[in-house]
Short mmCIF file of C-alpha atoms in Angstrom, two decimals:
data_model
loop_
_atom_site.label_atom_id
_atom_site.label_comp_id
_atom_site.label_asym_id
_atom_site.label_seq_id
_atom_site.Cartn_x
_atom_site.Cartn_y
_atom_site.Cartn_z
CA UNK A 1 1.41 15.08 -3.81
CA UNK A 2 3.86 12.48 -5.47
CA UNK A 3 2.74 11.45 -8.90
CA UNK A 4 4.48 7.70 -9.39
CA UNK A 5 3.70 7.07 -13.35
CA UNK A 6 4.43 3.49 -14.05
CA UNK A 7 5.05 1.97 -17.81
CA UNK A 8 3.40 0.20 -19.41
CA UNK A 9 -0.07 -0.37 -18.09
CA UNK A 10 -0.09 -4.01 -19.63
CA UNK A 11 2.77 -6.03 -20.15
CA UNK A 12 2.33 -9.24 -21.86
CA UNK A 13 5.41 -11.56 -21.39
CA UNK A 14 6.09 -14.95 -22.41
CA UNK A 15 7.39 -17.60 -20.15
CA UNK A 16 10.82 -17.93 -19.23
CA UNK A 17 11.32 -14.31 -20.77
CA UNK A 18 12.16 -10.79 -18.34
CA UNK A 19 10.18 -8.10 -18.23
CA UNK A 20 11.00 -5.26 -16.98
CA UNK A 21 8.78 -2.59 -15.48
CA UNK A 22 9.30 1.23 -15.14
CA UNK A 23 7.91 3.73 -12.43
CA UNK A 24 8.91 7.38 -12.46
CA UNK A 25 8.26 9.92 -9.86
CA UNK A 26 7.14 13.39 -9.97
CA UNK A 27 9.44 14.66 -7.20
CA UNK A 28 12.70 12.64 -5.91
CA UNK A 29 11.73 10.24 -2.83
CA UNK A 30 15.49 10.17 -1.84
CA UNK A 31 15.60 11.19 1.70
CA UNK A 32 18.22 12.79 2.79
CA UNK A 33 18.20 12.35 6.33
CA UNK A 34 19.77 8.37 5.11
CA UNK A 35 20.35 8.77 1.17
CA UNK A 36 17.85 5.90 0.85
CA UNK A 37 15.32 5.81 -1.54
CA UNK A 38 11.78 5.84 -0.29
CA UNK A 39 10.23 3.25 -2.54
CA UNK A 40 9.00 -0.13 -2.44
CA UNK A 41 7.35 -2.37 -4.90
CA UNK A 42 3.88 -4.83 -4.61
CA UNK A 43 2.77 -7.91 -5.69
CA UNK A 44 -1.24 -8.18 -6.08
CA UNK A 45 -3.13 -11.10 -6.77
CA UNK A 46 -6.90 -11.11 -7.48
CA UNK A 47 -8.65 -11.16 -4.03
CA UNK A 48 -5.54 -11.04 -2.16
CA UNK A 49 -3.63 -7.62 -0.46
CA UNK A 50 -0.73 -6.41 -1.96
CA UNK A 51 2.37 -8.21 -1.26
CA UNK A 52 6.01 -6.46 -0.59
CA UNK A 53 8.19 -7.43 -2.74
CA UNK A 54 10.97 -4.72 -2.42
CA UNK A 55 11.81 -2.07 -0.07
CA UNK A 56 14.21 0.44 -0.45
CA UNK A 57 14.05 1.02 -4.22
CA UNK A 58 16.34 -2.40 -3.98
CA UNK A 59 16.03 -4.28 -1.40
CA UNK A 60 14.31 -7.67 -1.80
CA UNK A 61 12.19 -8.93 0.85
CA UNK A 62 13.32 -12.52 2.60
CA UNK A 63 10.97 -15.07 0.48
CA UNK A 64 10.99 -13.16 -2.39
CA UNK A 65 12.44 -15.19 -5.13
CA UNK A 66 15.67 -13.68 -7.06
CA UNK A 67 14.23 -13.44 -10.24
CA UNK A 68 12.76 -10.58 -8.78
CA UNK A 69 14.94 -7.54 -8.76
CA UNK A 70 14.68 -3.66 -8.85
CA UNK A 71 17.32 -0.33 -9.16
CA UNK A 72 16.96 3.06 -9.32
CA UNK A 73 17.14 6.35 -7.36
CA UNK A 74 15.22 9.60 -7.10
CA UNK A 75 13.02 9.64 -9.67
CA UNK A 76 13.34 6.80 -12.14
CA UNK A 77 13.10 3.08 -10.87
CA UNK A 78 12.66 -0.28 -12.28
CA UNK A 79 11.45 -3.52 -11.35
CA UNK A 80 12.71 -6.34 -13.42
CA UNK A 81 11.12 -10.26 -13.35
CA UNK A 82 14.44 -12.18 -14.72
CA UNK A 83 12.19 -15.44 -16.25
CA UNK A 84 8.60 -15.04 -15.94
CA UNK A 85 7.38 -17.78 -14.31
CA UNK A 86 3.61 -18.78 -14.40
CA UNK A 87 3.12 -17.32 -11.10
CA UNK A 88 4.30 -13.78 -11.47
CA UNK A 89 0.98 -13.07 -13.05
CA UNK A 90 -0.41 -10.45 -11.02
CA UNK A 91 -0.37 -6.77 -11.05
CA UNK A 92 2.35 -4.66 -9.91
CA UNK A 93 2.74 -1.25 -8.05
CA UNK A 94 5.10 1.26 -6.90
CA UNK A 95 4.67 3.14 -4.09
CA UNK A 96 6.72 6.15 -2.42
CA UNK A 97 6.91 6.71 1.56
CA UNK A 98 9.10 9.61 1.75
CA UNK A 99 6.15 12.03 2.70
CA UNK A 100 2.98 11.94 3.11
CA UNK A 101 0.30 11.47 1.42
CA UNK A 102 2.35 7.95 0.65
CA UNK A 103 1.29 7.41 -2.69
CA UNK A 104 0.97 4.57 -5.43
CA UNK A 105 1.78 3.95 -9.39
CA UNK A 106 -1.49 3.01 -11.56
CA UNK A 107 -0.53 -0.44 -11.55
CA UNK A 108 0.98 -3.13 -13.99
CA UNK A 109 -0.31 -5.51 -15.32
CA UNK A 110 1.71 -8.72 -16.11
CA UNK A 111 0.49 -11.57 -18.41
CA UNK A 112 1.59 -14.53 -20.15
CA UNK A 113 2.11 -13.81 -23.88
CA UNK B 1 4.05 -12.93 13.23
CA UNK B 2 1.77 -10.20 13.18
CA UNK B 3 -1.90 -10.67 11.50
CA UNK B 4 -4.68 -7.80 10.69
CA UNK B 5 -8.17 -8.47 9.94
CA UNK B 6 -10.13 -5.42 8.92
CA UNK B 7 -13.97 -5.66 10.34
CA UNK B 8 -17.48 -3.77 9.85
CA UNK B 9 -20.22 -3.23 7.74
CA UNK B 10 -20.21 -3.84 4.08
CA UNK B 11 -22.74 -1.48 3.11
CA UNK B 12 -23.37 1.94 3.83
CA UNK B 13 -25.94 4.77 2.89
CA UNK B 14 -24.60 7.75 1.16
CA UNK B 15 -24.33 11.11 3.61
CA UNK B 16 -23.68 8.38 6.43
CA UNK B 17 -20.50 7.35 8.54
CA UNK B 18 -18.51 4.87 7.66
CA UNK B 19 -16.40 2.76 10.08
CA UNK B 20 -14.49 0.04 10.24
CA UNK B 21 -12.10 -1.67 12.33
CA UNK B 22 -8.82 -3.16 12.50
CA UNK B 23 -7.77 -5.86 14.77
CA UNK B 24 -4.14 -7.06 15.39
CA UNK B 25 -2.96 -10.19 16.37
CA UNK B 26 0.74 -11.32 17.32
CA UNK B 27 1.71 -7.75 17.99
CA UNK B 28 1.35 -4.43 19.51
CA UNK B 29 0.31 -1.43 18.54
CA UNK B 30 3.30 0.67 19.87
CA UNK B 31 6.20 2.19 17.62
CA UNK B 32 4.48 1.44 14.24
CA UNK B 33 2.92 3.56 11.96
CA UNK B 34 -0.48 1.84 10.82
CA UNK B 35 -2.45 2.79 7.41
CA UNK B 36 -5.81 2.93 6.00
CA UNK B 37 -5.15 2.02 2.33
CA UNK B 38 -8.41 1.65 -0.18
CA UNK B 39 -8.66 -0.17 -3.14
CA UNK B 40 -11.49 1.52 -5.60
CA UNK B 41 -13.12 -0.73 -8.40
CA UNK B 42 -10.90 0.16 -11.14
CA UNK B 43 -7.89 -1.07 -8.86
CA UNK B 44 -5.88 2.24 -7.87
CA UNK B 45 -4.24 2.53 -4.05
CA UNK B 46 -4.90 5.64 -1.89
CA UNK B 47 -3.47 5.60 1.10
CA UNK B 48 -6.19 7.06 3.91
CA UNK B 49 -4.08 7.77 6.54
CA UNK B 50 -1.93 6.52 9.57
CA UNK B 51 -1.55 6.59 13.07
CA UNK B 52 1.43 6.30 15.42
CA UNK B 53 1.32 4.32 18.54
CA UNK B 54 -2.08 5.88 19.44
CA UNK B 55 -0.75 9.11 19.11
CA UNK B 56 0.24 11.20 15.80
CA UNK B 57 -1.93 10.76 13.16
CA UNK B 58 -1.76 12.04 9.73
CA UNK B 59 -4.23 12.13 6.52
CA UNK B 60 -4.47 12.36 2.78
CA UNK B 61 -5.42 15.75 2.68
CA UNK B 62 -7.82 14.76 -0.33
CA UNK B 63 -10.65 13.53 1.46
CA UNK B 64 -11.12 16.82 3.01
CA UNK B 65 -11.39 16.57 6.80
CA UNK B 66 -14.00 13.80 6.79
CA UNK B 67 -11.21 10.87 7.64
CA UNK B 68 -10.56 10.54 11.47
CA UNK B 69 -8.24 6.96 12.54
CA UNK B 70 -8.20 5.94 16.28
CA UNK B 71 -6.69 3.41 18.36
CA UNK B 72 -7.34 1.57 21.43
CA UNK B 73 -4.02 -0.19 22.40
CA UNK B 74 -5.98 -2.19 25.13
CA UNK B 75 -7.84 -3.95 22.55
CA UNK B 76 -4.48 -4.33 19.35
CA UNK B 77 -7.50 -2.43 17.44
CA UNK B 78 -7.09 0.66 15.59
CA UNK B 79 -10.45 1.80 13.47
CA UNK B 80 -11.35 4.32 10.59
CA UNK B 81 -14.01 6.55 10.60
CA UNK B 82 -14.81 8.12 7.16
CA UNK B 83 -17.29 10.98 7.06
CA UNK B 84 -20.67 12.41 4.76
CA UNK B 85 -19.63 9.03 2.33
CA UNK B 86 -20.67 8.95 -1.41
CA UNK B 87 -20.46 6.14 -4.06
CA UNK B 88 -16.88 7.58 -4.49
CA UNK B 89 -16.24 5.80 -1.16
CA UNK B 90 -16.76 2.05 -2.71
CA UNK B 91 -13.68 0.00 -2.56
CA UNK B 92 -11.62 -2.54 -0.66
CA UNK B 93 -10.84 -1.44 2.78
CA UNK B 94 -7.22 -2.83 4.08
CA UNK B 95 -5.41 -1.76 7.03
CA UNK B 96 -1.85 -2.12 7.23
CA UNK B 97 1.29 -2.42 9.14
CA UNK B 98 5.12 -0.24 8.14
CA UNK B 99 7.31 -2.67 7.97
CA UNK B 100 10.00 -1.34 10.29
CA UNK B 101 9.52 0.09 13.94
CA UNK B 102 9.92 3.96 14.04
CA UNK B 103 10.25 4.78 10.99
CA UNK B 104 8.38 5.29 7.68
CA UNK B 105 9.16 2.34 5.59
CA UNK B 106 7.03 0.04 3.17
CA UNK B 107 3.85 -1.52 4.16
CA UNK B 108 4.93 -5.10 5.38
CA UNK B 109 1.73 -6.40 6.87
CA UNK B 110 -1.62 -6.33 5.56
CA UNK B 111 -4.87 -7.25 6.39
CA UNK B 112 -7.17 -9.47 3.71
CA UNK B 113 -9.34 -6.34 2.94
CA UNK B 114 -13.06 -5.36 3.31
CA UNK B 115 -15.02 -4.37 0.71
CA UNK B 116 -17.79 -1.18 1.11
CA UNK B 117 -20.21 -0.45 -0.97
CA UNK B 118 -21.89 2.77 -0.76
CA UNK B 119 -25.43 2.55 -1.76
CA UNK B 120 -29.12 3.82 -0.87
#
């Protein structure tokens, strides 16, 4: 299986400032039948699903806002919140779909400082 | 725009079946790949399994042969059946959607969830 390791677990942040999330995988989820990057990123709420945020490794979803951005390839990607807004609290995963079993980082969680 | 709601009971005995349903609105069941995904207490994902236009199906080989996923294109249901369940087996049930037709890609589309509890 794919080990995603995200960093850090918690991630207080105050208002206004980035933070920056990290999410590294055991194995590269570049496939190279289209040299993209198998791995998207998730929004979750308390008592609400996971919401995509970013497909792709980079590719923002339409209605996400642009504060939200991510980059990286193979095994080492990063989702970055430009100015934390109030809310962006929630906790965020990675997830790979380049091969199955699709698997998913521990989770971050982001808070106001 | 395509909707899920997950359905069935939210308790179940250990050693029993488990089952639950998926119901989709707005869309059809054809040419996607559509998940299982748990939520456990503690808030990890595992990803159950998919299936592919009522055909293919593939699992996470760590629940050991006791996962089976069916669908029933007449009815825009697809369902879960989870084997021999132990408290393990408590967590938020969603099903869910790829986000692009034919093709792995990201889970686009997901249903609200249902939580199971496994208890005597």
């Amino acid at each position: 299986d794919i080990v995603l390791t995200q960093s850090p677990d918690s991630l207080p942040v105050s208002l206004g400032e980035r933070a920056t999330i990290n999410c590294k995988s055991s194995q590269s989820v570049l496939y190279s039948g289209d040299n993209k990057n198998y791995l998207a990123w998730y929004q979750q709420k308390p008592g609400q699903p996971p919401k995509l945020l970013i497909s792709g490794a980079s590719s923002r979803e339409s209605g996400v806002p642009d504060r939200f951005s991510a980059s990286g390839s193979e095994t080492d990607f990063t989702l970055t919140i430009a100015s934390l807004q109030a809310e962006d609290v929630a906790v965020y995963f990675c997830q790979q779909y380049v091969a199955p079993p699709r698997t998913f980082g521990q989770g971050t969680r982001v808070e106001i400082k | 725009q395509v909707q899920l709601l997950e359905s069935g009971p939210g308790l179940v005995k250990p050693s029993e079946t488990l089952s639950l349903t998926c119901s989709v609105t707005g869309g059809s069941l054809n040419h996607y790949f559509w998940s299982w995904i748990r939520q456990t207490p503690g808030g990890g994902l595992q990803w159950i399994g998919y299936i592919y236009s009522n055909a293919r199906t593939v699992y996470n080989p760590s629940l050991r042969g006791r996962v089976t996923i069916s669908a029933d294109l007449s009815k825009s249901q697809f369902s879960l059946s989870l084997k021999s369940v132990t408290a393990a087996d408590t967590a938020v049930y969603f099903c869910a959607r790829d986000m692009d037709s034919g093709s792995h890609s990201a889970f686009s589309v997901w249903g609200q969830g249902t939580m199971v509890t496994v208890s005597s």
